[in-house]
mmCIF file of C-alpha atoms and ligand atoms in Angstrom:
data_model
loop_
_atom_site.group_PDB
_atom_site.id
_atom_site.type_symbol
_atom_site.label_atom_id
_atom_site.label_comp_id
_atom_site.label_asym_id
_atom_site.label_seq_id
_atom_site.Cartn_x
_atom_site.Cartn_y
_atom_site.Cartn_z
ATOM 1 C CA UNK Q 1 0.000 0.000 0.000
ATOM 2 C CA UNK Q 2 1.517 3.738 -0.410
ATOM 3 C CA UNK Q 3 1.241 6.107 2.156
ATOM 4 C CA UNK Q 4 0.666 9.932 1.742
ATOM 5 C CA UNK Q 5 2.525 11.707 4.146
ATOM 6 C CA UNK Q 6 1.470 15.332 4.075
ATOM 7 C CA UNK Q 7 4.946 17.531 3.821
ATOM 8 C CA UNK Q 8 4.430 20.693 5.384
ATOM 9 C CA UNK Q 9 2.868 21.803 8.280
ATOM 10 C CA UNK Q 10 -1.133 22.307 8.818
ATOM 11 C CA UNK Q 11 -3.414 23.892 10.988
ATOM 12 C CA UNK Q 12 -5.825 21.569 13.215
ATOM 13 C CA UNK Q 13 -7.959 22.102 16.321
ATOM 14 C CA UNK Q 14 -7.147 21.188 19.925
ATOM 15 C CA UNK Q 15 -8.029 21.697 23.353
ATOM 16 C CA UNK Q 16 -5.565 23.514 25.024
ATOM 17 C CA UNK Q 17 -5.129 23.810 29.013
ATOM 18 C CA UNK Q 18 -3.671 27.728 29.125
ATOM 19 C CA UNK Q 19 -4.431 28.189 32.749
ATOM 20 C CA UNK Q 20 -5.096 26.421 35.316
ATOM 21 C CA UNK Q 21 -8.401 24.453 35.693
ATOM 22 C CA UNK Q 22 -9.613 24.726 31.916
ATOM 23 C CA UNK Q 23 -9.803 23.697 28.074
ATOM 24 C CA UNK Q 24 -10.539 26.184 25.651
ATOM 25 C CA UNK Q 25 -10.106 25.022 21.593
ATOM 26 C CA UNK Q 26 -8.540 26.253 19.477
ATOM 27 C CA UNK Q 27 -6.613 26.202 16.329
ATOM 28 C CA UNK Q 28 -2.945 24.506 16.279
ATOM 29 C CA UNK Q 29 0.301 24.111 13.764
ATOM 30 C CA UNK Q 30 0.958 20.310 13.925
ATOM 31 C CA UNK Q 31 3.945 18.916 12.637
ATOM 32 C CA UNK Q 32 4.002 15.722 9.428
ATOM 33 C CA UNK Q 33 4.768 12.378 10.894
ATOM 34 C CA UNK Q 34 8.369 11.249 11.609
ATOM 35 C CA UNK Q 35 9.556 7.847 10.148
ATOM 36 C CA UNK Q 36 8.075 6.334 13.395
ATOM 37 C CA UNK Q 37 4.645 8.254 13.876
ATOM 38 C CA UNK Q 38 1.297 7.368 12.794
ATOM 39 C CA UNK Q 39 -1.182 10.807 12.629
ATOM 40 C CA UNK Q 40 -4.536 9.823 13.626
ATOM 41 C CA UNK Q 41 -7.887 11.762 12.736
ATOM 42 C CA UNK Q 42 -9.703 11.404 16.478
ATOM 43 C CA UNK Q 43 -13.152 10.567 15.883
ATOM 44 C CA UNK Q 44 -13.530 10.235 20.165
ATOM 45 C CA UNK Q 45 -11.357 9.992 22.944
ATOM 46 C CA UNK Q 46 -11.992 9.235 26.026
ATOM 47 C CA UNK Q 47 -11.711 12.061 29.402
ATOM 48 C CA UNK Q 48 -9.587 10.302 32.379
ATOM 49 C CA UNK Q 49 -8.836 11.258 36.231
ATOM 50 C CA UNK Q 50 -5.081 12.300 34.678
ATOM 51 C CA UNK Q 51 -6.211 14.561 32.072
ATOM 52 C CA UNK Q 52 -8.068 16.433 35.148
ATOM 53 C CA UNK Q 53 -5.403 16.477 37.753
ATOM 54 C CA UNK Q 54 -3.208 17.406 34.993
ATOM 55 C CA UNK Q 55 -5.268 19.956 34.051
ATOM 56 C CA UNK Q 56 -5.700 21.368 37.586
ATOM 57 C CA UNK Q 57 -1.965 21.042 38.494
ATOM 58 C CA UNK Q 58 -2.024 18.431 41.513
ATOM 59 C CA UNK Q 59 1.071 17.583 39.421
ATOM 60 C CA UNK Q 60 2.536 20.489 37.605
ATOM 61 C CA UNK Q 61 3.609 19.684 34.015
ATOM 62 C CA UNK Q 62 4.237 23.099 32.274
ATOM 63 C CA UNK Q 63 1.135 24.780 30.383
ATOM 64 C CA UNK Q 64 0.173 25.675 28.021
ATOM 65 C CA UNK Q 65 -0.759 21.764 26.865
ATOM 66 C CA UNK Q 66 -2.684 19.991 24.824
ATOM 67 C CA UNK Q 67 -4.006 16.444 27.010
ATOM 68 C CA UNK Q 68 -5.951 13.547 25.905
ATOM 69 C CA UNK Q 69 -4.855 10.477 26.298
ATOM 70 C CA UNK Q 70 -7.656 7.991 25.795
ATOM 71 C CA UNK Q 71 -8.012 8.755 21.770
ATOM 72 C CA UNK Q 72 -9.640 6.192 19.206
ATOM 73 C CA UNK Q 73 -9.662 7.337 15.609
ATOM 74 C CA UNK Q 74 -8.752 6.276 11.858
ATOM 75 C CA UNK Q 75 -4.904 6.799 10.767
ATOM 76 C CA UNK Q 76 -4.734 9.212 7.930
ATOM 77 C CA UNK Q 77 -0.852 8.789 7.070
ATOM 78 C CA UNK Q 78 2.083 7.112 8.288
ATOM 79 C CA UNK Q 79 6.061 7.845 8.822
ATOM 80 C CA UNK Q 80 8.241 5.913 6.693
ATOM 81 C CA UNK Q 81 9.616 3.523 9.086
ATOM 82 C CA UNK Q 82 5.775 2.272 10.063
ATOM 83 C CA UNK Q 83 4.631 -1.334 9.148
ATOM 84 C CA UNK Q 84 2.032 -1.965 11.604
ATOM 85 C CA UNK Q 85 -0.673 0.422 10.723
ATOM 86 C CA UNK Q 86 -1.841 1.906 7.329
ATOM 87 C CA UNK Q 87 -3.745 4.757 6.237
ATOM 88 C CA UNK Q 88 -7.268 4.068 6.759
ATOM 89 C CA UNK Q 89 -7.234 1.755 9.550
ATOM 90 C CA UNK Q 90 -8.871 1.794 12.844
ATOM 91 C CA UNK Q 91 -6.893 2.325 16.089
ATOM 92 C CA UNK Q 92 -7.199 2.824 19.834
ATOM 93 C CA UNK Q 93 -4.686 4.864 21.479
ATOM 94 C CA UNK Q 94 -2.386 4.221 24.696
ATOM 95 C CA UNK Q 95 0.703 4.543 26.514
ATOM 96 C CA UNK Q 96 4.102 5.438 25.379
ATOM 97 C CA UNK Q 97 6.893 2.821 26.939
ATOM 98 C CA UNK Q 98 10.265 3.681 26.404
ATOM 99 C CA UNK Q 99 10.805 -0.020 24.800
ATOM 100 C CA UNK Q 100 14.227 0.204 25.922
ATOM 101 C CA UNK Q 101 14.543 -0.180 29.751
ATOM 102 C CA UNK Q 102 14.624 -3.267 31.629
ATOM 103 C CA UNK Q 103 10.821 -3.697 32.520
ATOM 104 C CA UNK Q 104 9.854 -3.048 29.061
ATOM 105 C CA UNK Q 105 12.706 -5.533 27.781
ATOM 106 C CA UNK Q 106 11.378 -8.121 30.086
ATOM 107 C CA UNK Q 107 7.523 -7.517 28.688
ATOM 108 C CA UNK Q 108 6.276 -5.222 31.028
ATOM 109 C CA UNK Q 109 6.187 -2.234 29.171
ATOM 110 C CA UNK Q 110 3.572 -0.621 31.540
ATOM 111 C CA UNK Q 111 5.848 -0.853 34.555
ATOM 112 C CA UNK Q 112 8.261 1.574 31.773
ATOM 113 C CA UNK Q 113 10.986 2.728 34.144
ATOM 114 C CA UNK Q 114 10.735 6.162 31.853
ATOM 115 C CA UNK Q 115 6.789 5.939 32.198
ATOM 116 C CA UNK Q 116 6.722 9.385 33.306
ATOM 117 C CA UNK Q 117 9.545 11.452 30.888
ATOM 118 C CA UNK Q 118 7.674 9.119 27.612
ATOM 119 C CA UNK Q 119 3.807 10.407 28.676
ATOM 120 C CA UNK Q 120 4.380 13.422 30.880
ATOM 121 C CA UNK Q 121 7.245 15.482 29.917
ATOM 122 C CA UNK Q 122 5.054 17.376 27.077
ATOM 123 C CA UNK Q 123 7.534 16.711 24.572
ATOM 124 C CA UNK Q 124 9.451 13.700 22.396
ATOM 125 C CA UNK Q 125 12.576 12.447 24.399
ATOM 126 C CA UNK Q 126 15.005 14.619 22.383
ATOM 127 C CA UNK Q 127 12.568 18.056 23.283
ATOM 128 C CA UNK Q 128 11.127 18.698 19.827
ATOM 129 C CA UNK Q 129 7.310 18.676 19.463
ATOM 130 C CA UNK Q 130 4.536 17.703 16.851
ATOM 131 C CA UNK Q 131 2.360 20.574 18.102
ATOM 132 C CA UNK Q 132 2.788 24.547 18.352
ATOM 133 C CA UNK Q 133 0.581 27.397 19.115
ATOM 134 C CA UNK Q 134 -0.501 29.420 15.798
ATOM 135 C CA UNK Q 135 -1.315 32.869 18.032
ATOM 136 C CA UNK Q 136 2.370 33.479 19.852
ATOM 137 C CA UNK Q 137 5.389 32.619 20.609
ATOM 138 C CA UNK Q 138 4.812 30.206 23.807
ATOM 139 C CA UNK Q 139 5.864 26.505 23.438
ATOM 140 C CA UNK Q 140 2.617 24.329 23.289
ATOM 141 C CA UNK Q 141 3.309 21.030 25.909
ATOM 142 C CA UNK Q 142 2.102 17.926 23.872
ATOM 143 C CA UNK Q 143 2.603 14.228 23.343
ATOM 144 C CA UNK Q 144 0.541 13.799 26.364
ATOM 145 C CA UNK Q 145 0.956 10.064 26.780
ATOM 146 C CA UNK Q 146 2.218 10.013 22.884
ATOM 147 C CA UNK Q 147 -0.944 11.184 21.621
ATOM 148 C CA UNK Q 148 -2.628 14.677 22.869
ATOM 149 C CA UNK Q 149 -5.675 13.423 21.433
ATOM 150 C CA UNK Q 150 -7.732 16.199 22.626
ATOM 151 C CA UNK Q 151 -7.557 17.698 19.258
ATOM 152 C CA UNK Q 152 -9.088 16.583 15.676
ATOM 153 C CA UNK Q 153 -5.535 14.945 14.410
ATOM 154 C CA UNK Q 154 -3.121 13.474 16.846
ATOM 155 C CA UNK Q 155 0.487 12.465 16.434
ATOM 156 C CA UNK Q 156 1.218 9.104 17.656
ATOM 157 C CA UNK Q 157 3.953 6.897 18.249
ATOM 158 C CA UNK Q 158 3.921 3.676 16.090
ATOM 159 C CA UNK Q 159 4.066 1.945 19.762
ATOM 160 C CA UNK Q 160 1.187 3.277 21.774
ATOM 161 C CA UNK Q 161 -0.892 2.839 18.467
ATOM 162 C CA UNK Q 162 -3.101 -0.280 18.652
ATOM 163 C CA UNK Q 163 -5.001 -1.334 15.643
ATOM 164 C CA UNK Q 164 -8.673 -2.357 15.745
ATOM 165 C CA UNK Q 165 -11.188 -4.666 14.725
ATOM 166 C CA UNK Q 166 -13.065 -2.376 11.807
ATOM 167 C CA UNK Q 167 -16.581 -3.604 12.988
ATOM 168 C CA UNK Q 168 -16.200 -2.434 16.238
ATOM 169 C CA UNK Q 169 -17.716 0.867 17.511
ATOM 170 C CA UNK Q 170 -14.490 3.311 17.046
ATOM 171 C CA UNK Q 171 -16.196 5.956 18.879
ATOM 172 C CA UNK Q 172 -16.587 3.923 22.352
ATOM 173 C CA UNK Q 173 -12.645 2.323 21.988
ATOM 174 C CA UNK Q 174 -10.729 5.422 22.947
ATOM 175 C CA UNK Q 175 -11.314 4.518 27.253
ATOM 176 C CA UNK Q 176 -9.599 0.819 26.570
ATOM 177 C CA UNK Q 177 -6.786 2.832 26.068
ATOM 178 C CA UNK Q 178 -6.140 3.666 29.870
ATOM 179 C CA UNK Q 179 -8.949 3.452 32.328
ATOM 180 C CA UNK Q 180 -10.228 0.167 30.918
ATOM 181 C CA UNK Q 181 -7.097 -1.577 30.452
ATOM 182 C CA UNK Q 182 -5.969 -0.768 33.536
ATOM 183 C CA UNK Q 183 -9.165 -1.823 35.413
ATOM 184 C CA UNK Q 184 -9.130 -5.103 33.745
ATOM 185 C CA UNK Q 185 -5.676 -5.440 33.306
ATOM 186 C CA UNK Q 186 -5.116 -5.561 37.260
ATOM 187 C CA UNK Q 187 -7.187 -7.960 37.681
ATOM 188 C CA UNK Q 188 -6.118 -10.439 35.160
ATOM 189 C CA UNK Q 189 -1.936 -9.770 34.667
ATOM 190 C CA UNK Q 190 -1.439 -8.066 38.223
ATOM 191 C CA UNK Q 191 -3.737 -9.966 40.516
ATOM 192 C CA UNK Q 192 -3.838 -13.018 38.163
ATOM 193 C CA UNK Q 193 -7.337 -13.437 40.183
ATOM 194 C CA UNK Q 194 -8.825 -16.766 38.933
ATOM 195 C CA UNK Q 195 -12.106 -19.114 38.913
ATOM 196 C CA UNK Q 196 -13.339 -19.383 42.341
ATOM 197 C CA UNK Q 197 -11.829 -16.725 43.834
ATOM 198 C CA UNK Q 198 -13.065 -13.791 45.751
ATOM 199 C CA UNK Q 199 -11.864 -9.831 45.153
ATOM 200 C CA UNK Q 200 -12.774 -6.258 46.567
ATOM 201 C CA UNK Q 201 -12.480 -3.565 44.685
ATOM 202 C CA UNK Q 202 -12.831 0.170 46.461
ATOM 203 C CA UNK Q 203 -14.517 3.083 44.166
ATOM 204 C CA UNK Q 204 -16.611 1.855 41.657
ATOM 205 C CA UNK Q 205 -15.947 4.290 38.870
ATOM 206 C CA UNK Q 206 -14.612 4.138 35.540
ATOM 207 C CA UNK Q 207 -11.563 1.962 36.437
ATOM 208 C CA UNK Q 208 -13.405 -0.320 39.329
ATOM 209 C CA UNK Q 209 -16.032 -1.575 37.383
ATOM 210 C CA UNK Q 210 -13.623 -2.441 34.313
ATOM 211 C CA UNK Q 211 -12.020 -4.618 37.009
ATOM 212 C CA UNK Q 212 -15.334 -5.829 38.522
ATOM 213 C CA UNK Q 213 -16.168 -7.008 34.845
ATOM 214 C CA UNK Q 214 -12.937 -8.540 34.341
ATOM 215 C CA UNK Q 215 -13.121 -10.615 37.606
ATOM 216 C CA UNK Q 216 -16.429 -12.165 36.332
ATOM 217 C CA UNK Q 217 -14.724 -12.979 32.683
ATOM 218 C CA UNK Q 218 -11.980 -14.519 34.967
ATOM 219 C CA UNK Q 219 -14.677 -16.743 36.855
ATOM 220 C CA UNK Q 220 -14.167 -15.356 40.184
ATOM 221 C CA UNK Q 221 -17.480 -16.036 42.343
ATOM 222 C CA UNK Q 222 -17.569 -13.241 44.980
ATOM 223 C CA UNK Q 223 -17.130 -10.031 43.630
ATOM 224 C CA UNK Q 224 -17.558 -7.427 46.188
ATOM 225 C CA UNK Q 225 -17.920 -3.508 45.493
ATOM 226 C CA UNK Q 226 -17.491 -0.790 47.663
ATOM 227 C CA UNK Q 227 -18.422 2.811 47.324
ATOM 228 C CA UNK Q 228 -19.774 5.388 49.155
ATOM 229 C CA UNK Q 229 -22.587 6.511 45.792
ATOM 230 C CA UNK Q 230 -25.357 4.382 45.762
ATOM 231 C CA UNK Q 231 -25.793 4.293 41.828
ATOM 232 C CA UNK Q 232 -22.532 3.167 41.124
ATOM 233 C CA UNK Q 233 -23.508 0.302 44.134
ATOM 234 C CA UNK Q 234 -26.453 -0.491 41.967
ATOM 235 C CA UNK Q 235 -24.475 -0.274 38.341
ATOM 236 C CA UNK Q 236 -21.776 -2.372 39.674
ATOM 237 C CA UNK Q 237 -23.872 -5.029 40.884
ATOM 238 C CA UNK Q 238 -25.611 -5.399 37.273
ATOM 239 C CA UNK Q 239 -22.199 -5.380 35.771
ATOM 240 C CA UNK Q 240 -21.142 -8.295 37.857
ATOM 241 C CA UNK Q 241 -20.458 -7.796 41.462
ATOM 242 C CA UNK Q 242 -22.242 -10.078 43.923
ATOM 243 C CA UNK Q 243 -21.792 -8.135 46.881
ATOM 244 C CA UNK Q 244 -22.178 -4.176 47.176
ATOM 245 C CA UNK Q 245 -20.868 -2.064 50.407
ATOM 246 C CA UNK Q 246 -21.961 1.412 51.062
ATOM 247 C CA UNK Q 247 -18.468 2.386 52.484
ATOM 248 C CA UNK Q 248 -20.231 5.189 54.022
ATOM 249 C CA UNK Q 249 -23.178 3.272 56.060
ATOM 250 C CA UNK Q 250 -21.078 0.015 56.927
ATOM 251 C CA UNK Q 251 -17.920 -1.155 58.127
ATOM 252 C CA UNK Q 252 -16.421 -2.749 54.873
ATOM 253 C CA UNK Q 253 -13.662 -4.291 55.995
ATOM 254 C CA UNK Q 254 -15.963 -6.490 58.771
ATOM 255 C CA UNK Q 255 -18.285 -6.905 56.135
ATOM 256 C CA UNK Q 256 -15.769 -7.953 53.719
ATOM 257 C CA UNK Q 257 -14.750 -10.462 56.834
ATOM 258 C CA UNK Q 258 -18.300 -11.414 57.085
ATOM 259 C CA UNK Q 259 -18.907 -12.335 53.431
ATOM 260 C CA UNK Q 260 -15.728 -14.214 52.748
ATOM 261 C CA UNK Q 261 -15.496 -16.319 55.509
ATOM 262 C CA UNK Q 262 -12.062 -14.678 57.394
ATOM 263 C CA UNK Q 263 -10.532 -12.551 54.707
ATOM 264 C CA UNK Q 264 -10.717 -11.880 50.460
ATOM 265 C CA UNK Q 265 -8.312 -13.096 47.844
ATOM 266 C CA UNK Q 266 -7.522 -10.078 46.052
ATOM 267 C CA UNK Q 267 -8.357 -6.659 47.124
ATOM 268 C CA UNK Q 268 -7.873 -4.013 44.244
ATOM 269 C CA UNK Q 269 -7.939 0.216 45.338
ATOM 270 C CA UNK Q 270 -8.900 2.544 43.029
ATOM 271 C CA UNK Q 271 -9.202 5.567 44.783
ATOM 272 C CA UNK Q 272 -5.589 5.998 45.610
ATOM 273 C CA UNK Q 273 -6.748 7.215 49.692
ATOM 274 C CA UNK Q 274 -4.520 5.793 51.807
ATOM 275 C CA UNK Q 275 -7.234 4.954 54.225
ATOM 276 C CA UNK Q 276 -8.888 3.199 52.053
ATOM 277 C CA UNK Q 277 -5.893 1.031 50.616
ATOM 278 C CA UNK Q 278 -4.945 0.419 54.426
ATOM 279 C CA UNK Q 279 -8.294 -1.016 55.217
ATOM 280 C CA UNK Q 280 -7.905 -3.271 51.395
ATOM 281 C CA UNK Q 281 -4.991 -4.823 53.030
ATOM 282 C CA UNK Q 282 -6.851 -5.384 56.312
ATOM 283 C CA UNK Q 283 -9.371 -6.895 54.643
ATOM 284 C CA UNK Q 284 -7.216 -9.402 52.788
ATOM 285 C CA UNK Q 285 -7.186 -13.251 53.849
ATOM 286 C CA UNK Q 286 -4.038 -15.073 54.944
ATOM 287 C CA UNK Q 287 -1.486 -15.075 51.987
ATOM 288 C CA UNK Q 288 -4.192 -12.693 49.934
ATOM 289 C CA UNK Q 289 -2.993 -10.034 47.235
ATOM 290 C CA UNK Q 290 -3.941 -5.947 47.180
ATOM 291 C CA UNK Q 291 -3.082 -3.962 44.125
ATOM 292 C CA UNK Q 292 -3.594 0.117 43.821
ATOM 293 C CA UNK Q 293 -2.964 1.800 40.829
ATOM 294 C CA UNK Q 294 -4.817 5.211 41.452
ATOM 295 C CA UNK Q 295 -3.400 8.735 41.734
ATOM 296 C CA UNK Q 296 -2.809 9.628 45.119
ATOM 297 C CA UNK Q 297 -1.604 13.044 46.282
ATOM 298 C CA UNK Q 298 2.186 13.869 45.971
ATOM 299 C CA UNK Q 299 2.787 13.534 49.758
ATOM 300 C CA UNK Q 300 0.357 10.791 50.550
ATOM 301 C CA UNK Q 301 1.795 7.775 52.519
ATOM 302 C CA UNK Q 302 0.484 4.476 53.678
ATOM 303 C CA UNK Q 303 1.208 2.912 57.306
ATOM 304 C CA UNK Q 304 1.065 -0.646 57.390
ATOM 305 C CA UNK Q 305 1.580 -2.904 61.031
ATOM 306 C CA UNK Q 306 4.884 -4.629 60.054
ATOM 307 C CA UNK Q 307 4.290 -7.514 62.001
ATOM 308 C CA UNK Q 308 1.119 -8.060 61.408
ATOM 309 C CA UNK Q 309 1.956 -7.820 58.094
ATOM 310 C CA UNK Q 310 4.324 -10.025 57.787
ATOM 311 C CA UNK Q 311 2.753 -12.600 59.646
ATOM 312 C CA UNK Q 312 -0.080 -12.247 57.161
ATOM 313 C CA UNK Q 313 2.002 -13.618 54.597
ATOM 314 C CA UNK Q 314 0.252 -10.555 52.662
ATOM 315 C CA UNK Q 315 1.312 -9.020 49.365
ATOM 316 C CA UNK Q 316 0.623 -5.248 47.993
ATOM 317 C CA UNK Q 317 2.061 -4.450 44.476
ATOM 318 C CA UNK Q 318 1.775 -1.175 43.032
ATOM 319 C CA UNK Q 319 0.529 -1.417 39.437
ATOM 320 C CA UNK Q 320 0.364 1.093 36.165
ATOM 321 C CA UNK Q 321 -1.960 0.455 33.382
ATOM 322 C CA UNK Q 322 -3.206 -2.591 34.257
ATOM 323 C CA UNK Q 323 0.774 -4.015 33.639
ATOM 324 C CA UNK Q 324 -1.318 -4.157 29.431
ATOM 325 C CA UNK Q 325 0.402 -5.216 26.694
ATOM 326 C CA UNK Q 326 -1.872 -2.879 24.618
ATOM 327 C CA UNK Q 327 -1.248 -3.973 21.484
ATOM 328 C CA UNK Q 328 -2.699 -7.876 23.274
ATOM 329 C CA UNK Q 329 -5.345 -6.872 25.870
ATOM 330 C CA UNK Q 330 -7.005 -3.583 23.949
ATOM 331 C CA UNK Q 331 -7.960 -6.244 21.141
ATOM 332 C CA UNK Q 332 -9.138 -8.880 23.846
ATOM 333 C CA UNK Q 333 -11.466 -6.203 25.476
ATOM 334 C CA UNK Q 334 -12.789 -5.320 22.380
ATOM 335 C CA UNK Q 335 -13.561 -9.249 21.346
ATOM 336 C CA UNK Q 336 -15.539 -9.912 24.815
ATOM 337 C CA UNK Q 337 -17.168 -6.176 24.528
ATOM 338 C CA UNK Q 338 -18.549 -7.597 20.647
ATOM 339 C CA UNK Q 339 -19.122 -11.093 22.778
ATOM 340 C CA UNK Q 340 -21.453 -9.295 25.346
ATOM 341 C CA UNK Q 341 -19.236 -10.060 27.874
ATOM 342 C CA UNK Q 342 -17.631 -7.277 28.695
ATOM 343 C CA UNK Q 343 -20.401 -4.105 28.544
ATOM 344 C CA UNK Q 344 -17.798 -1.278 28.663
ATOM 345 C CA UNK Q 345 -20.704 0.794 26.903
ATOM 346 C CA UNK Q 346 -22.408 1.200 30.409
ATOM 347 C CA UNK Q 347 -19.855 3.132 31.456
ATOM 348 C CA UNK Q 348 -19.533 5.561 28.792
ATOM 349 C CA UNK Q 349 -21.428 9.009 28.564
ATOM 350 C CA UNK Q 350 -20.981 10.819 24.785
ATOM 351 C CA UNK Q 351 -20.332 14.843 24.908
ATOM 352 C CA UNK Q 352 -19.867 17.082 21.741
ATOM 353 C CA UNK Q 353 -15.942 18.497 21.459
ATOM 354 C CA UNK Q 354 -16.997 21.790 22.326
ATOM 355 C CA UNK Q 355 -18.708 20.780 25.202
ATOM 356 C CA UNK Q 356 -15.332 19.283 27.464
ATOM 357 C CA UNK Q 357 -15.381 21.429 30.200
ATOM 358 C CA UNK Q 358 -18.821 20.599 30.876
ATOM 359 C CA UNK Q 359 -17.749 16.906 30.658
ATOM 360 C CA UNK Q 360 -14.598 17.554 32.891
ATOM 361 C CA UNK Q 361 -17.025 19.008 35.083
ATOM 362 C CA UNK Q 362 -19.490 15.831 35.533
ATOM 363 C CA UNK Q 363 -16.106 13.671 35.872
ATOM 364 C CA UNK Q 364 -15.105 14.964 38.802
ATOM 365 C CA UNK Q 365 -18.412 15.552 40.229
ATOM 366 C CA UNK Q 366 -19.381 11.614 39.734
ATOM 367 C CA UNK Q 367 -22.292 12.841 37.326
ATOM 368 C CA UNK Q 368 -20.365 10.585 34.321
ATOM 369 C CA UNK Q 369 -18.982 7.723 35.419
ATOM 370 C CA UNK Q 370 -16.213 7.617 31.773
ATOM 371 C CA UNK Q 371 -16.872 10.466 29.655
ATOM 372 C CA UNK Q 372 -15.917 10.162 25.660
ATOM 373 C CA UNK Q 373 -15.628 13.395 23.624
ATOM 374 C CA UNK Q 374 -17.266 13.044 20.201
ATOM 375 C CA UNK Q 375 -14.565 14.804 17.683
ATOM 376 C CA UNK Q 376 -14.693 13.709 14.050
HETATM 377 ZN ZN1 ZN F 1 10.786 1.405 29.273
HETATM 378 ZN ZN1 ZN F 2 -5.747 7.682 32.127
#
């Protein structure tokens, strides 16, 4: 097949975070493909906790930027080094790994020891970018986890690009990206929970009930929720969980006693509260396994009774998106979603492009559990 790679530089429209707390779009110069890049038109991409504590600074990364990092879309041309994607086909978007350190030589390229300088640093490793501002003389922050696909064209890297099944729904895809992957992920390459077994999982949004669906693919047979929002009780127990805790009215980690018979398998945090990872490892069984993989604050710290804990025979790993292969489990959600078996679509709440503050806005207030922007 040839691929058209346009030559010179051309105007698209983004998002961009100039302040503090806000998107406004507008229009953008971006950059043609190097030999390694794919450029993607963004029909929808999903909106994720990062983009928003990005966005509000809880961890500075220099502004102005252009985030997104949960984009689906069609690939409209490639570098000249790129084999694995062609113009015209579908693809979901994800993380950038270095594919050069020793996690990501050993096959873990989500536990990238350059995770953060490859998705947050706002530029490619050698400080060029694929993005500047058409209205002054600031430099625009992009490749936001390789993508900034809060904009109608993003440049990707040939390695966070994932291609798709062409009969699936493009627009919902974007959210397998990170959320979803990393929900399900957990539970199946982290946890490794199995038939039989019994996991907790603490918050119940976007990310929890990905892993609440995945422990019922995996066969586990008590799957216990716990929130403190009564419709995300009720939406994770028709997505799968057999047991729902209102963190707020009941003591979960007795009740989590009470339903297991001692202790749980495999407790999973979400929330990234050091309270509520503390009582997750409480809550755990003899020998049982706790993941977290949310966003705590910069200075948060867990305490943990040593000797209790190591009497306990207990394990807590720390785990980043899901430790996905993308280019293996984004394809494997996809097939169970097209099965039935994995309803991601419950999740998902569609907004216009021009309306993402709004959908920022119901994110953090728990109005939409995984909003998707609708772009092109
Ligand atoms: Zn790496
Ligand atoms: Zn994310």
């Amino acid at each position: 097949m040839t691929t058209v790679t346009p030559a010179t530089t051309r105007e698209v429209t983004a998002a961009i975070v100039r302040e503090k707390g806000s998107f406004e779009l507008g229009t953008v110069l971006m950059e043609p493909p190097r030999p390694d890049e794919v450029v993607v038109r963004v029909v929808a991409t999903g909106l994720c906790h990062t983009d928003l504590v990005v966005r509000d600074q809880v961890y500075p990364v220099p502004l102005p930027i252009v985030l997104g990092h949960e984009g689906a879309g069609i690939v409209e041309s490639v570098g000249s080094a790129v084999t694995k994607v062609a113009p015209g086909d579908h693809v979901a978007l994800s993380f950038l790994p270095c594919g050069q350190c020793r996690p990501c030589l050993e096959g873990s390229p989500a536990s990238c020891a350059n995770f953060n300088d490859m998705n947050f640093a706002g530029e490619r490793p050698d400080g060029a970018h694929a993005l500047a501002l058409s209205d002054g003389d600031a430099t625009l922050r992009d490749r936001f986890f390789g993508q900034s696909s809060f904009a109608t064209h993003a440049v990707a890297n040939v390695a966070n690009t994932v291609k798709v099944r062409d009969d699936a729904p493009l627009e919902l895809l974007g959210p397998l990206g990170c959320g979803i992957q990393t929900g399900a992920g957990t539970v199946w390459r982290a946890l490794r929970v199995g038939a039989g077994a019994s996991f907790v999982v603490t918050g119940a949004g976007a990310v929890g009930l990905s892993a609440v669906m995945a422990a019922r693919v995996a066969g586990a047979t008590t799957i216990i929720a716990v929130d403190v929002v009564p419709a995300r009780l009720e939406l994770a127990r028709e997505l799968g969980a057999t047991h729902a805790i209102d963190g707020k009215e009941t003591d979960a980690v007795a009740e989590i006693r009470r339903v297991t018979g001692g202790g749980v398998d495999y407790a999973l945090d979400t929330t990234g509260l050091p309270v509520l990872i503390e009582q997750c490892v409480e809550a755990l069984r003899q020998r049982g396994v706790g993941a977290i993989l949310g966003a705590s604050l910069p200075d948060a710290e867990i305490k943990l009774p040593a000797n209790a804990y190591m009497q306990s025979c207990k394990t807590l790993m720390g785990v980043v998106e899901g430790n996905s292969v993308s280019d293996l489990v984004i394809p494997q959600l996809i097939d169970l979603h097209m099965q039935g078996r994995f309803p991601f679509d419950r999740l998902v709440r569609f907004y216009d492009f021009d309306q993402i503050n709004r959908a920022a806005a119901d994110a953090a207030s728990g109005t939409a559990v995984k909003p998707i922007l609708r772009i092109g």
